CSV table of C-alpha atoms and ligand atoms in Angstrom, one decimal:
chain,number,residue,atom,x,y,z
A,16,MET,CA,45.8,-54.4,-202.3
A,17,SER,CA,45.6,-58.2,-201.8
A,18,ALA,CA,47.0,-58.7,-198.5
A,19,GLY,CA,44.3,-60.5,-196.2
A,20,ALA,CA,40.5,-60.2,-196.2
A,21,ARG,CA,37.9,-61.1,-193.8
A,22,LEU,CA,34.8,-62.0,-196.2
A,23,VAL,CA,31.7,-63.8,-196.4
A,24,VAL,CA,29.8,-65.2,-199.5
A,25,LEU,CA,26.1,-65.5,-199.5
A,26,GLY,CA,24.1,-66.9,-202.4
A,27,ARG,CA,21.9,-69.8,-203.2
A,28,GLN,CA,23.1,-73.4,-203.8
A,29,GLY,CA,24.8,-73.7,-207.3
A,30,ALA,CA,25.2,-70.0,-207.3
A,31,GLY,CA,29.2,-71.2,-207.8
A,32,LYS,CA,30.1,-69.9,-204.1
A,33,GLY,CA,32.7,-72.7,-203.7
A,34,THR,CA,34.8,-71.9,-207.0
A,35,GLN,CA,34.4,-68.6,-206.6
A,36,CYS,CA,35.9,-68.6,-202.9
A,37,LEU,CA,38.7,-71.0,-203.7
A,38,ARG,CA,39.9,-68.4,-206.5
A,39,LEU,CA,39.4,-65.2,-203.7
A,40,SER,CA,41.2,-67.5,-201.1
A,41,ARG,CA,44.1,-67.7,-203.8
A,42,HIS,CA,43.9,-63.7,-204.6
A,43,TYR,CA,44.0,-62.6,-201.0
A,44,VAL,CA,45.9,-65.4,-199.4
A,45,VAL,CA,43.4,-66.6,-197.1
A,46,PRO,CA,42.1,-69.6,-195.8
A,47,HIS,CA,38.6,-70.7,-197.5
A,48,ILE,CA,35.8,-71.9,-194.8
A,49,SER,CA,33.3,-74.0,-195.6
A,50,THR,CA,31.2,-75.3,-193.5
A,51,GLY,CA,29.4,-77.7,-195.8
A,52,ASP,CA,32.8,-79.3,-196.4
A,53,MET,CA,33.9,-79.2,-192.9
A,54,LEU,CA,30.5,-81.3,-192.1
A,55,ARG,CA,31.0,-83.8,-195.1
A,56,ALA,CA,34.4,-84.4,-193.8
A,57,ALA,CA,32.7,-85.0,-190.4
A,58,VAL,CA,30.3,-87.2,-191.8
A,59,LYS,CA,33.1,-89.4,-193.7
A,60,ALA,CA,35.0,-89.5,-190.5
A,61,GLU,CA,31.9,-90.7,-188.8
A,62,THR,CA,32.8,-88.2,-185.4
A,63,ASP,CA,30.0,-87.1,-183.1
A,64,LEU,CA,29.3,-84.2,-185.1
A,65,GLY,CA,29.0,-86.2,-188.5
A,66,VAL,CA,26.6,-88.9,-186.9
A,67,LYS,CA,24.5,-85.9,-185.8
A,68,ALA,CA,24.9,-83.7,-189.2
A,69,GLY,CA,24.4,-86.5,-191.7
A,70,GLU,CA,21.0,-87.3,-191.8
A,71,LEU,CA,19.9,-83.4,-191.9
A,72,MET,CA,22.2,-82.7,-194.6
A,73,ALA,CA,20.9,-85.8,-196.9
A,74,ARG,CA,17.4,-84.3,-196.8
A,75,GLY,CA,18.8,-81.0,-197.0
A,76,ALA,CA,17.7,-79.4,-194.0
A,77,LEU,CA,19.8,-77.2,-191.8
A,78,VAL,CA,21.9,-78.3,-189.1
A,79,PRO,CA,21.0,-76.6,-185.5
A,80,ASP,CA,22.7,-73.5,-185.0
A,81,ASP,CA,24.3,-74.3,-181.7
A,82,LEU,CA,26.4,-77.0,-183.3
A,83,MET,CA,27.7,-74.6,-186.2
A,84,ILE,CA,28.5,-71.9,-184.2
A,85,GLY,CA,30.6,-74.0,-181.9
A,86,ILE,CA,32.6,-75.3,-185.1
A,87,VAL,CA,32.9,-72.0,-186.9
A,88,GLU,CA,34.1,-70.5,-183.6
A,89,GLU,CA,36.5,-72.9,-183.1
A,90,ARG,CA,37.9,-72.6,-186.7
A,91,LEU,CA,38.2,-68.9,-186.6
A,92,ASN,CA,40.4,-69.1,-183.2
A,93,GLN,CA,43.0,-70.7,-185.3
A,94,ASP,CA,46.2,-69.0,-186.1
A,95,ASP,CA,45.8,-68.5,-190.0
A,96,THR,CA,42.2,-67.0,-189.3
A,97,THR,CA,43.2,-64.6,-186.6
A,98,GLU,CA,46.7,-63.6,-188.5
A,99,ARG,CA,45.4,-63.1,-192.2
A,100,GLY,CA,41.6,-63.1,-192.3
A,101,TYR,CA,39.0,-66.1,-193.4
A,102,ILE,CA,36.6,-66.5,-196.3
A,103,LEU,CA,33.2,-68.1,-195.0
A,104,ASP,CA,31.5,-70.2,-197.3
A,105,GLY,CA,27.8,-71.4,-196.2
A,106,PHE,CA,28.0,-69.6,-192.9
A,107,PRO,CA,26.2,-67.6,-191.7
A,108,ARG,CA,22.9,-69.0,-192.7
A,109,THR,CA,20.8,-67.8,-190.3
A,110,VAL,CA,20.5,-64.3,-188.8
A,111,GLY,CA,21.1,-66.2,-185.1
A,112,GLN,CA,24.6,-67.3,-186.8
A,113,ALA,CA,25.4,-63.9,-188.2
A,114,GLU,CA,24.7,-62.3,-184.9
A,115,CYS,CA,26.9,-65.1,-183.0
A,116,LEU,CA,29.7,-64.5,-185.8
A,117,ALA,CA,29.7,-60.4,-185.2
A,118,GLU,CA,30.5,-61.3,-181.5
A,119,ILE,CA,32.9,-63.6,-182.3
A,120,THR,CA,35.1,-61.4,-184.6
A,121,VAL,CA,34.1,-58.2,-182.6
A,122,ASP,CA,38.0,-57.3,-182.6
A,123,ARG,CA,38.6,-58.6,-186.3
A,124,PRO,CA,34.9,-57.6,-188.0
A,125,LEU,CA,34.3,-58.2,-191.5
A,126,ASP,CA,35.4,-55.9,-194.5
A,127,VAL,CA,32.5,-56.8,-196.9
A,128,VAL,CA,29.7,-59.7,-197.7
A,129,LEU,CA,29.3,-60.3,-201.1
A,130,ASP,CA,25.9,-61.7,-202.4
A,131,LEU,CA,26.4,-63.7,-205.5
A,132,ASP,CA,23.0,-63.3,-207.3
A,133,VAL,CA,22.0,-66.0,-209.5
A,134,PRO,CA,18.2,-66.6,-210.3
A,135,GLU,CA,16.7,-69.4,-209.0
A,136,PRO,CA,15.9,-71.7,-212.2
A,137,VAL,CA,19.7,-70.9,-213.4
A,138,VAL,CA,21.1,-73.0,-210.5
A,139,LEU,CA,18.3,-75.7,-210.6
A,140,ASP,CA,19.8,-76.1,-213.9
A,141,ARG,CA,23.5,-75.9,-212.5
A,142,LEU,CA,22.9,-78.3,-209.4
A,143,ALA,CA,21.0,-81.1,-211.5
A,144,ARG,CA,24.7,-81.0,-213.5
A,145,ARG,CA,27.0,-80.7,-210.9
A,146,ARG,CA,29.4,-83.5,-209.8
A,147,ALA,CA,31.8,-82.9,-206.8
A,148,CYS,CA,35.1,-84.4,-205.4
A,149,VAL,CA,34.4,-86.7,-202.5
A,150,ASP,CA,37.6,-85.7,-201.0
A,151,CYS,CA,38.4,-82.1,-201.2
A,152,GLY,CA,34.9,-80.9,-202.5
A,153,ALA,CA,36.2,-79.3,-205.6
A,154,ASN,CA,33.2,-78.7,-207.9
A,155,TYR,CA,33.0,-79.8,-211.5
A,156,SER,CA,30.1,-80.3,-213.8
A,157,LEU,CA,28.9,-82.7,-216.8
A,158,ASP,CA,29.7,-79.9,-219.0
A,159,SER,CA,33.0,-79.1,-217.6
A,160,PRO,CA,34.4,-82.8,-216.2
A,161,PRO,CA,37.8,-83.5,-214.4
A,162,LYS,CA,40.7,-83.9,-217.0
A,163,TYR,CA,41.0,-87.9,-216.5
A,164,GLY,CA,37.9,-89.7,-216.4
A,165,TRP,CA,35.8,-88.9,-212.6
A,166,ARG,CA,39.1,-88.5,-210.9
A,167,CYS,CA,39.6,-85.1,-209.4
A,168,ASP,CA,42.2,-82.5,-211.1
A,169,ASN,CA,43.4,-81.4,-207.8
A,170,CYS,CA,43.5,-84.7,-205.7
A,171,GLY,CA,42.6,-87.7,-207.2
A,172,GLY,CA,39.6,-88.3,-205.5
A,173,ASP,CA,36.4,-89.7,-207.1
A,174,VAL,CA,33.9,-86.9,-208.6
A,175,VAL,CA,30.0,-88.0,-208.0
A,176,GLN,CA,27.2,-86.6,-207.6
A,177,ARG,CA,26.3,-85.1,-204.1
A,178,GLU,CA,24.0,-87.1,-202.0
A,179,ASP,CA,22.1,-84.1,-201.5
A,180,ASP,CA,21.8,-83.0,-205.1
A,181,THR,CA,18.5,-84.9,-205.5
A,182,PRO,CA,15.7,-83.0,-207.2
A,183,GLU,CA,14.1,-83.3,-203.6
A,184,ALA,CA,16.9,-82.4,-201.7
A,185,ILE,CA,17.9,-79.4,-203.7
A,186,GLN,CA,14.4,-78.0,-203.7
A,187,LYS,CA,14.5,-78.3,-199.5
A,188,ARG,CA,17.8,-76.4,-199.7
A,189,LEU,CA,16.6,-73.6,-202.1
A,190,ASP,CA,13.3,-73.3,-199.8
A,191,ALA,CA,15.5,-72.9,-196.9
A,192,TYR,CA,17.6,-70.6,-198.5
A,193,GLU,CA,14.8,-68.4,-199.2
A,194,ARG,CA,13.4,-68.8,-195.5
A,195,GLU,CA,16.5,-68.4,-193.3
A,196,THR,CA,19.4,-67.3,-195.4
A,197,SER,CA,17.8,-64.4,-197.6
A,198,PRO,CA,17.1,-62.4,-194.7
A,199,LEU,CA,20.7,-61.7,-194.1
A,200,VAL,CA,20.9,-59.5,-197.3
A,201,ASP,CA,18.9,-57.0,-195.9
A,202,TRP,CA,20.6,-57.9,-192.5
A,203,TYR,CA,24.3,-57.0,-193.7
A,204,ALA,CA,22.6,-54.0,-196.3
A,205,ALA,CA,21.7,-52.5,-192.6
A,206,ARG,CA,24.9,-52.7,-191.8
A,207,GLY,CA,26.8,-51.1,-194.5
A,208,LEU,CA,28.4,-54.4,-195.5
A,209,LEU,CA,26.9,-55.8,-198.7
A,210,GLU,CA,28.0,-55.8,-202.2
A,211,VAL,CA,25.4,-57.7,-204.5
A,212,ILE,CA,27.3,-59.4,-207.3
A,213,ASP,CA,26.1,-60.6,-210.5
A,214,GLY,CA,27.1,-64.3,-210.4
A,215,GLN,CA,26.2,-65.1,-214.1
A,216,GLY,CA,28.7,-65.6,-217.0
A,217,SER,CA,32.1,-67.3,-217.2
A,218,ALA,CA,34.0,-67.8,-214.1
A,219,ASP,CA,36.6,-65.4,-214.8
A,220,ASP,CA,34.4,-62.7,-215.1
A,221,VAL,CA,32.5,-63.0,-211.8
A,222,THR,CA,36.0,-63.3,-210.1
A,223,ARG,CA,36.9,-59.9,-211.9
A,224,ARG,CA,33.7,-58.4,-210.6
A,225,LEU,CA,34.2,-59.9,-206.9
A,226,VAL,CA,38.0,-58.4,-206.3
A,227,ALA,CA,36.8,-54.9,-208.0
A,228,ALA,CA,34.0,-54.8,-205.6
A,229,ILE,CA,35.6,-55.9,-202.7
A,230,ASP,CA,38.9,-53.7,-203.1
A,231,ALA,CA,36.5,-50.7,-204.0
A,232,HIS,CA,34.3,-51.6,-200.7
A,233,ARG,CA,37.3,-51.7,-198.4
A,234,GLN,CA,39.0,-48.4,-200.0
A,235,ARG,CA,35.4,-46.6,-199.4
A,236,ARG,CA,35.6,-47.7,-195.9
A,237,ARG,CA,39.2,-46.8,-195.3
A,238,GLY,CA,38.8,-43.5,-197.3
B,313,LIG,P1,26.7,-76.7,-198.5
B,313,LIG,O1,28.0,-77.4,-199.2
B,313,LIG,O2,27.1,-75.3,-198.2
B,313,LIG,O3,25.4,-76.4,-199.8
B,313,LIG,O4,26.2,-77.3,-197.2
B,313,LIG,C1,25.4,-78.6,-197.2
B,313,LIG,C2,24.8,-79.0,-196.3
B,313,LIG,O5,25.6,-78.9,-194.8
B,313,LIG,C3,23.7,-77.9,-195.9
B,313,LIG,O6,22.5,-78.3,-197.0
B,313,LIG,C4,23.1,-78.0,-194.5
B,313,LIG,O7,22.4,-79.1,-194.3
B,313,LIG,C5,24.5,-78.2,-193.9
B,313,LIG,N1,25.6,-76.9,-193.6
B,313,LIG,C6,26.3,-76.2,-194.0
B,313,LIG,N2,26.4,-74.9,-193.4
B,313,LIG,C7,25.6,-74.6,-192.6
B,313,LIG,C8,25.3,-73.6,-191.7
B,313,LIG,N3,25.8,-72.5,-191.9
B,313,LIG,N4,23.9,-73.8,-190.7
B,313,LIG,C9,23.2,-75.2,-190.8
B,313,LIG,N5,23.8,-76.2,-191.7
B,313,LIG,C10,24.7,-75.9,-192.4
């Protein structure tokens, strides 16, 4: 059962969402939609959105809901997502965003919401060691660097520490997660959509847990 999927992946910064979403997008053959990557591309291209978002992102604050909902709605109306589905990474991040997402996708609703659970002390350590490609957003760490110097294995882009991976911005983003995003766990559980997955261990183990939970959840809902 690996054709198409409509998924949201929640989890603290550094829980491994980016890596796992990429793997899930290959497994289910659906687009991986990362709002963080979309915003970083807008900042780089110096679009109106990028100018508005850049400063907020650098200090670890959330971009306002109305801006976020606009870009996600536009992306979700493109043919690839209407036909095959989507994996949303970094959206929704507030209950307001989740309510709008439910409206946008009313005729193609979510299959399942995954909460990738990794405790705060572990993500703090991972974020301090994280490095990312400035072009495609692929994640690396000081423990598993790219193969050739600090050049991305996928696209050859520079691999650097993200501007918002400073200790102050990391703490602010984790606080924002607890305050704004963690209420979504109960919100989606109340709607029968939530699966909590242990995000610790090897990337392969975590992918296996995610796929097993997604397939079992979809089977139950269909059955
Ligand atoms: P991420 O790569 O998902 O950690 O996102 C990086 C930054 O982009 C966040 O710290 C926010 O400033 C902004 N951002 C990404 N997605 C959202 C969202 N759904 N709502 C508000 N801000 C967002």
